[in-house]
Tab-separated table of C-alpha atoms in Angstrom:
chain	number	residue	atom	x	y	z
A	1	MET	CA	53.224	-10.490	-7.337
A	2	ASN	CA	50.571	-7.781	-7.667
A	3	PHE	CA	47.028	-8.456	-8.859
A	4	TYR	CA	44.480	-6.159	-10.511
A	5	ALA	CA	40.800	-6.261	-11.405
A	6	GLY	CA	39.072	-4.990	-14.519
A	7	ILE	CA	35.322	-4.303	-14.497
A	8	ASP	CA	33.172	-3.855	-17.601
A	9	LEU	CA	29.765	-2.358	-16.811
A	10	GLY	CA	27.424	-2.618	-19.793
A	11	GLY	CA	23.776	-1.885	-20.448
A	12	THR	CA	22.627	-5.397	-19.500
A	13	LYS	CA	25.508	-7.076	-17.634
A	14	THR	CA	28.713	-6.563	-15.726
A	15	TYR	CA	31.864	-8.571	-16.360
A	16	CYS	CA	35.006	-8.748	-14.263
A	17	VAL	CA	38.486	-10.192	-14.788
A	18	ILE	CA	41.357	-10.637	-12.373
A	19	ILE	CA	44.871	-10.358	-13.819
A	20	ASP	CA	48.443	-10.557	-12.631
A	21	GLU	CA	50.990	-7.822	-13.280
A	22	LYS	CA	51.900	-9.392	-16.653
A	23	GLY	CA	48.318	-9.247	-17.947
A	24	ASN	CA	47.503	-12.939	-17.561
A	25	ILE	CA	43.808	-13.487	-16.805
A	26	LEU	CA	43.382	-15.560	-13.652
A	27	ALA	CA	39.584	-15.518	-13.399
A	28	ARG	CA	36.414	-14.189	-14.999
A	29	GLU	CA	32.917	-13.510	-13.661
A	30	LYS	CA	29.748	-12.238	-15.342
A	31	MET	CA	26.427	-11.123	-13.832
A	32	LYS	CA	23.249	-9.659	-15.327
A	33	ILE	CA	22.209	-6.270	-13.998
A	34	GLY	CA	18.514	-6.586	-14.910
A	35	THR	CA	16.137	-3.786	-15.827
A	36	ASP	CA	16.393	-1.775	-12.587
A	37	LYS	CA	18.720	1.133	-13.443
A	38	ASN	CA	18.981	2.444	-9.881
A	39	ILE	CA	22.641	3.256	-9.393
A	40	LYS	CA	22.937	1.724	-5.920
A	41	HIS	CA	21.315	-1.498	-7.122
A	42	ILE	CA	23.632	-1.799	-10.124
A	43	LEU	CA	26.831	-0.905	-8.289
A	44	ASP	CA	25.971	-3.455	-5.622
A	45	ILE	CA	25.876	-6.075	-8.393
A	46	VAL	CA	29.171	-4.755	-9.761
A	47	ALA	CA	30.777	-5.139	-6.329
A	48	GLU	CA	29.323	-8.637	-5.992
A	49	CYS	CA	30.721	-9.620	-9.403
A	50	TYR	CA	34.131	-8.196	-8.466
A	51	LYS	CA	34.245	-10.191	-5.221
A	52	ALA	CA	33.107	-13.388	-6.973
A	53	ALA	CA	35.900	-12.987	-9.548
A	54	ILE	CA	38.474	-12.617	-6.763
A	55	SER	CA	37.142	-15.792	-5.164
A	56	ARG	CA	37.387	-17.641	-8.505
A	57	ALA	CA	41.032	-16.562	-8.719
A	58	ASN	CA	41.640	-18.071	-5.263
A	59	LEU	CA	42.752	-14.689	-3.987
A	60	SER	CA	41.645	-12.475	-1.136
A	61	GLU	CA	40.451	-8.886	-1.578
A	62	SER	CA	43.559	-7.696	0.258
A	63	GLU	CA	45.707	-9.047	-2.593
A	64	ILE	CA	44.105	-6.763	-5.215
A	65	SER	CA	46.254	-3.654	-5.727
A	66	ALA	CA	43.875	-1.552	-7.832
A	67	VAL	CA	40.843	-1.695	-10.121
A	68	GLY	CA	40.053	-0.362	-13.573
A	69	MET	CA	36.393	0.139	-14.395
A	70	ALA	CA	34.761	0.693	-17.780
A	71	VAL	CA	31.378	2.386	-18.130
A	72	PRO	CA	29.153	3.109	-21.175
A	73	SER	CA	29.675	6.862	-20.918
A	74	ALA	CA	32.144	9.629	-21.523
A	75	VAL	CA	34.107	10.081	-18.305
A	76	ASN	CA	35.941	13.102	-16.932
A	77	THR	CA	39.000	11.033	-16.100
A	78	GLU	CA	40.604	13.888	-14.145
A	79	LYS	CA	37.707	14.154	-11.698
A	80	GLN	CA	36.446	10.578	-12.227
A	81	ILE	CA	32.920	11.739	-13.073
A	82	LEU	CA	30.615	9.717	-15.340
A	83	LEU	CA	29.180	12.405	-17.635
A	84	ASN	CA	26.271	10.781	-19.468
A	85	ALA	CA	25.358	7.098	-19.807
A	86	PRO	CA	22.188	7.194	-21.974
A	87	ASN	CA	21.493	3.458	-21.769
A	88	LEU	CA	21.649	3.539	-17.973
A	89	GLY	CA	19.998	6.933	-17.560
A	90	TRP	CA	22.886	8.256	-15.421
A	91	LYS	CA	24.422	11.730	-15.602
A	92	ASN	CA	27.187	13.507	-13.676
A	93	ILE	CA	27.894	10.675	-11.239
A	94	LYS	CA	31.057	10.704	-9.111
A	95	ILE	CA	31.583	7.109	-10.087
A	96	GLY	CA	35.249	6.838	-9.129
A	97	GLU	CA	34.646	8.135	-5.623
A	98	ILE	CA	31.613	5.895	-5.112
A	99	MET	CA	33.408	2.745	-6.286
A	100	THR	CA	36.569	3.515	-4.308
A	101	GLU	CA	34.470	3.749	-1.143
A	102	LYS	CA	32.431	0.657	-2.032
A	103	ILE	CA	35.296	-1.768	-2.663
A	104	GLU	CA	37.995	0.047	-0.673
A	105	LYS	CA	40.542	0.002	-3.493
A	106	PRO	CA	41.981	2.642	-5.830
A	107	VAL	CA	39.604	2.700	-8.826
A	108	PHE	CA	40.202	4.329	-12.202
A	109	VAL	CA	37.108	4.767	-14.390
A	110	ASP	CA	36.986	5.452	-18.125
A	111	ASN	CA	34.750	4.946	-21.147
A	112	ASP	CA	34.175	1.290	-22.042
A	113	VAL	CA	35.280	1.442	-25.673
A	114	ASN	CA	38.329	3.550	-24.830
A	115	LEU	CA	39.368	0.676	-22.586
A	116	GLY	CA	38.244	-2.038	-25.015
A	117	THR	CA	40.315	-0.456	-27.775
A	118	PHE	CA	43.212	-0.116	-25.336
A	119	GLY	CA	42.859	-3.811	-24.476
A	120	GLU	CA	42.940	-4.825	-28.142
A	121	TYR	CA	45.863	-2.471	-28.803
A	122	THR	CA	47.837	-3.946	-25.900
A	123	PHE	CA	46.976	-7.639	-26.140
A	124	GLY	CA	45.287	-8.210	-29.527
A	125	LYS	CA	46.058	-8.006	-33.237
A	126	ALA	CA	45.860	-4.217	-33.164
A	127	ASN	CA	49.294	-4.073	-31.507
A	128	GLU	CA	50.742	-4.152	-35.021
A	129	TYR	CA	49.557	-0.557	-35.557
A	130	LYS	CA	50.357	2.804	-33.926
A	131	ASN	CA	47.066	4.634	-34.503
A	132	VAL	CA	43.870	2.636	-34.212
A	133	TYR	CA	40.170	3.324	-33.797
A	134	GLY	CA	37.822	0.887	-32.090
A	135	ILE	CA	34.094	0.667	-32.781
A	136	PHE	CA	32.159	-1.665	-30.490
A	137	VAL	CA	28.547	-2.545	-31.270
A	138	GLY	CA	26.399	-3.923	-28.473
A	139	THR	CA	23.409	-2.396	-26.719
A	140	GLY	CA	24.721	0.893	-28.094
A	141	VAL	CA	27.708	1.898	-30.236
A	142	GLY	CA	30.930	3.191	-28.733
A	143	GLY	CA	34.261	4.344	-30.093
A	144	GLY	CA	37.808	4.649	-28.822
A	145	TYR	CA	40.901	6.230	-30.344
A	146	ILE	CA	44.503	5.218	-29.614
A	147	HIS	CA	47.249	7.499	-30.974
A	148	ASP	CA	50.864	6.472	-30.441
A	149	GLY	CA	49.815	4.157	-27.638
A	150	LYS	CA	47.762	6.730	-25.734
A	151	ILE	CA	43.988	6.956	-25.331
A	152	ILE	CA	42.752	10.212	-26.864
A	153	ARG	CA	39.935	11.653	-24.739
A	154	GLY	CA	39.779	15.259	-25.904
A	155	ALA	CA	39.118	18.491	-24.026
A	156	SER	CA	35.553	17.494	-23.138
A	157	PHE	CA	36.404	13.783	-22.645
A	158	THR	CA	34.076	12.852	-25.534
A	159	ALA	CA	36.709	12.114	-28.193
A	160	GLY	CA	35.869	8.810	-29.820
A	161	GLU	CA	32.121	8.934	-29.018
A	162	ILE	CA	31.264	7.834	-32.523
A	163	GLY	CA	27.947	6.338	-31.419
A	164	HIS	CA	26.592	9.864	-31.188
A	165	MET	CA	27.844	10.973	-34.583
A	166	ILE	CA	24.686	12.032	-36.425
A	167	ILE	CA	24.553	10.135	-39.700
A	168	LYS	CA	20.880	10.690	-40.560
A	169	LYS	CA	19.487	14.137	-39.834
A	170	GLY	CA	15.940	13.810	-38.524
A	171	GLY	CA	16.437	10.070	-38.063
A	172	PRO	CA	15.276	7.913	-35.150
A	173	ILE	CA	15.608	9.366	-31.675
A	174	CYS	CA	18.590	8.223	-29.656
A	175	ASN	CA	18.664	7.658	-25.905
A	176	CYS	CA	20.995	10.673	-25.710
A	177	GLY	CA	18.132	12.896	-26.915
A	178	ASN	CA	19.413	13.629	-30.425
A	179	HIS	CA	17.965	12.250	-33.670
A	180	GLY	CA	19.786	10.137	-36.228
A	181	CYS	CA	22.798	9.084	-34.140
A	182	LEU	CA	24.801	6.095	-35.337
A	183	GLU	CA	23.794	4.270	-32.139
A	184	ALA	CA	20.088	4.824	-32.812
A	185	ILE	CA	20.470	3.008	-36.138
A	186	ALA	CA	23.275	0.501	-35.655
A	187	GLY	CA	23.192	-0.482	-31.958
A	188	LYS	CA	21.067	-3.365	-30.715
A	189	VAL	CA	18.513	-0.953	-29.268
A	190	GLY	CA	18.300	0.783	-32.658
A	191	ILE	CA	17.992	-2.544	-34.484
A	192	ILE	CA	15.117	-3.655	-32.255
A	193	LYS	CA	13.342	-0.292	-32.493
A	194	TYR	CA	13.539	-0.494	-36.299
A	195	ILE	CA	11.979	-3.979	-36.310
A	196	GLU	CA	9.354	-2.807	-33.831
A	197	ARG	CA	8.390	0.170	-36.015
A	198	LYS	CA	8.015	-1.988	-39.102
A	199	VAL	CA	5.861	-4.516	-37.228
A	200	ASP	CA	3.637	-1.901	-35.568
A	201	GLU	CA	3.365	0.666	-38.367
A	202	LYS	CA	3.751	-1.407	-41.544
A	203	GLY	CA	2.279	-4.736	-40.453
A	204	LYS	CA	5.519	-6.626	-41.130
A	205	THR	CA	6.162	-9.968	-39.443
A	206	THR	CA	9.275	-11.317	-37.766
A	207	LYS	CA	10.379	-14.782	-36.710
A	208	LEU	CA	11.699	-13.212	-33.515
A	209	ASP	CA	8.146	-13.748	-32.214
A	210	GLU	CA	8.973	-17.468	-32.176
A	211	ILE	CA	12.707	-17.350	-31.471
A	212	ALA	CA	12.637	-14.777	-28.651
A	213	PRO	CA	9.020	-13.987	-27.674
A	214	ASP	CA	10.124	-11.139	-25.388
A	215	TRP	CA	12.289	-9.575	-28.112
A	216	ARG	CA	10.817	-6.095	-27.659
A	217	ASN	CA	12.217	-5.961	-24.128
A	218	THR	CA	15.323	-8.112	-24.318
A	219	VAL	CA	17.022	-10.003	-27.127
A	220	GLY	CA	20.554	-11.309	-27.559
A	221	ALA	CA	22.757	-11.241	-30.618
A	222	SER	CA	22.419	-15.032	-30.864
A	223	ALA	CA	18.627	-14.701	-31.266
A	224	LEU	CA	19.159	-12.163	-34.056
A	225	HIS	CA	21.548	-14.622	-35.712
A	226	LYS	CA	18.930	-17.394	-35.497
A	227	ALA	CA	16.341	-15.094	-37.076
A	228	ILE	CA	18.713	-14.348	-39.941
A	229	LYS	CA	19.471	-18.046	-40.465
A	230	SER	CA	15.729	-18.680	-40.626
A	231	LYS	CA	15.587	-16.044	-43.419
A	232	ASP	CA	13.568	-13.505	-41.475
A	233	LYS	CA	13.554	-10.662	-44.029
A	234	LEU	CA	12.847	-7.941	-41.478
A	235	THR	CA	15.754	-8.903	-39.213
A	236	VAL	CA	18.067	-9.237	-42.225
A	237	LYS	CA	17.083	-5.729	-43.339
A	238	ALA	CA	17.668	-4.299	-39.845
A	239	ILE	CA	21.120	-5.896	-39.606
A	240	GLU	CA	22.144	-4.822	-43.117
A	241	ARG	CA	21.010	-1.276	-42.278
A	242	SER	CA	23.119	-1.406	-39.102
A	243	ALA	CA	26.182	-2.736	-40.940
A	244	GLU	CA	25.976	-0.063	-43.633
A	245	ALA	CA	25.754	2.645	-40.952
A	246	ILE	CA	28.862	1.244	-39.243
A	247	GLY	CA	30.632	1.208	-42.613
A	248	ILE	CA	29.750	4.877	-43.176
A	249	ALA	CA	31.074	5.733	-39.712
A	250	CYS	CA	34.301	3.833	-40.438
A	251	SER	CA	34.844	5.703	-43.696
A	252	ASN	CA	34.202	9.032	-41.932
A	253	VAL	CA	36.909	8.201	-39.397
A	254	ILE	CA	39.339	7.090	-42.120
A	255	ASN	CA	38.694	10.301	-44.071
A	256	THR	CA	39.002	12.679	-41.119
A	257	VAL	CA	41.473	11.117	-38.662
A	258	GLY	CA	43.916	9.209	-40.848
A	259	ILE	CA	44.193	6.084	-38.717
A	260	ASP	CA	46.140	2.896	-39.475
A	261	ALA	CA	43.436	0.340	-38.639
A	262	ILE	CA	39.923	-0.103	-37.274
A	263	ILE	CA	39.012	-2.664	-34.609
A	264	LEU	CA	35.427	-3.924	-34.551
A	265	GLY	CA	34.067	-5.528	-31.391
A	266	GLY	CA	31.060	-5.915	-29.153
A	267	GLY	CA	28.448	-8.653	-28.954
A	268	ILE	CA	26.624	-7.777	-32.169
A	269	ILE	CA	29.781	-7.699	-34.300
A	270	GLU	CA	31.248	-10.843	-32.755
A	271	GLU	CA	28.050	-12.871	-33.243
A	272	LEU	CA	27.261	-11.532	-36.713
A	273	SER	CA	30.690	-10.750	-38.182
A	274	ASP	CA	29.979	-12.952	-41.218
A	275	ILE	CA	27.198	-10.534	-42.186
A	276	TYR	CA	28.689	-7.262	-40.942
A	277	LEU	CA	32.228	-7.467	-42.265
A	278	PRO	CA	31.532	-7.750	-46.035
A	279	ILE	CA	29.023	-4.858	-45.879
A	280	ILE	CA	31.366	-2.713	-43.786
A	281	ARG	CA	34.329	-3.369	-46.105
A	282	LEU	CA	32.261	-2.545	-49.203
A	283	THR	CA	30.888	0.652	-47.645
A	284	ILE	CA	34.394	1.762	-46.614
A	285	GLN	CA	35.587	1.306	-50.192
A	286	GLU	CA	32.600	3.219	-51.573
A	287	CYS	CA	32.727	6.131	-49.112
A	288	SER	CA	36.438	6.672	-48.403
A	289	ILE	CA	38.120	9.350	-50.504
A	290	ALA	CA	41.425	9.235	-52.418
A	291	ASN	CA	41.441	5.432	-52.377
A	292	GLY	CA	41.903	5.543	-48.590
A	293	GLY	CA	39.590	2.598	-48.035
A	294	SER	CA	41.322	0.240	-50.430
A	295	ASN	CA	42.623	-2.796	-48.504
A	296	PHE	CA	42.223	-0.829	-45.275
A	297	PRO	CA	42.849	-3.062	-42.206
A	298	VAL	CA	39.554	-3.865	-40.440
A	299	ILE	CA	40.164	-6.192	-37.489
A	300	ILE	CA	37.541	-8.196	-35.618
A	301	SER	CA	38.224	-8.219	-31.882
A	302	GLU	CA	40.005	-11.417	-30.876
A	303	LEU	CA	39.657	-10.764	-27.140
A	304	ALA	CA	35.825	-10.853	-27.342
A	305	ASP	CA	34.227	-10.422	-23.888
A	306	ASP	CA	37.646	-9.914	-22.305
A	307	ALA	CA	38.602	-6.822	-24.341
A	308	VAL	CA	37.009	-4.096	-22.217
A	309	ALA	CA	37.605	-5.641	-18.792
A	310	LEU	CA	41.204	-6.563	-19.673
A	311	GLY	CA	41.841	-3.064	-21.009
A	312	ALA	CA	40.398	-1.622	-17.782
A	313	ALA	CA	42.602	-3.868	-15.636
A	314	TRP	CA	45.713	-3.013	-17.654
A	315	GLN	CA	44.973	0.695	-17.370
A	316	ALA	CA	44.947	0.177	-13.581
A	317	VAL	CA	48.371	-1.514	-13.892
A	318	GLU	CA	49.729	1.440	-15.873
A	319	ILE	CA	48.292	4.044	-13.491
A	320	TYR	CA	48.783	2.432	-10.099
A	321	GLY	CA	51.391	-0.249	-10.712
A	322	LYS	CA	54.070	2.216	-11.753
A	323	LYS	CA	53.714	4.484	-8.733
């Protein structure tokens, strides 16, 4: 029996799963990466999380055949170079080479939502469809496109990077340097920056001051949900604004790509799907042409935290397990 690891490196945490060659998850491990974005510091935590997951699976490192790793960046998958991770502040990093040396295993690195969409396509409800598009909303917003079972990366390896689709010219600045990106409006960072602007510039108030006093620096989706339940008008407005932006992005993809289904995932969507989904569905119907949005399949991720890491691990199976 061969075993594989899947690593999901996000903006605030890293998550690792260990699987067998049939895709069964044997163990999971999660660790926060903190606010220090130094690459050595973060990759040391990633390696620690990986080793802890192996221990939880009651395996030894020698029993792991290969590793798939997901990062919040477009990746040149031919040269294994991380191109630009705005929320980590990393550019042009030979991530595959570094990780292979660090954990002494073959490592394949790709974009996180490519692999999350691949995970949902392989193991989730999306396996009913041939051509699917994944949009994951967390710290930022990422996209992944599966066509006939294959991840579409494009000539510049940026295919699917819907988070940096500009939906509001002259809008809020994004961590990528552009203005008005989907991520700058709909991602958690964009949501918090919107609330911050309204508090500082318009004198608005928010119950996040009580629910999560350090909300300007760090806030989880659960705290946003609590603020909404407490009828915090400013948080409700920020979330509705985010959901509408995601709906516009979905309709743009439906209009231009002609996909069979959309998968929605990520911490924000999973925690707040009861608010997001009705707004997204309505916006798709309003903005899709030729009745293309009518009864269009919009699937909420059923793999949750496992989606990206499991997709990464299974990509390692497909790449290294068949050699």
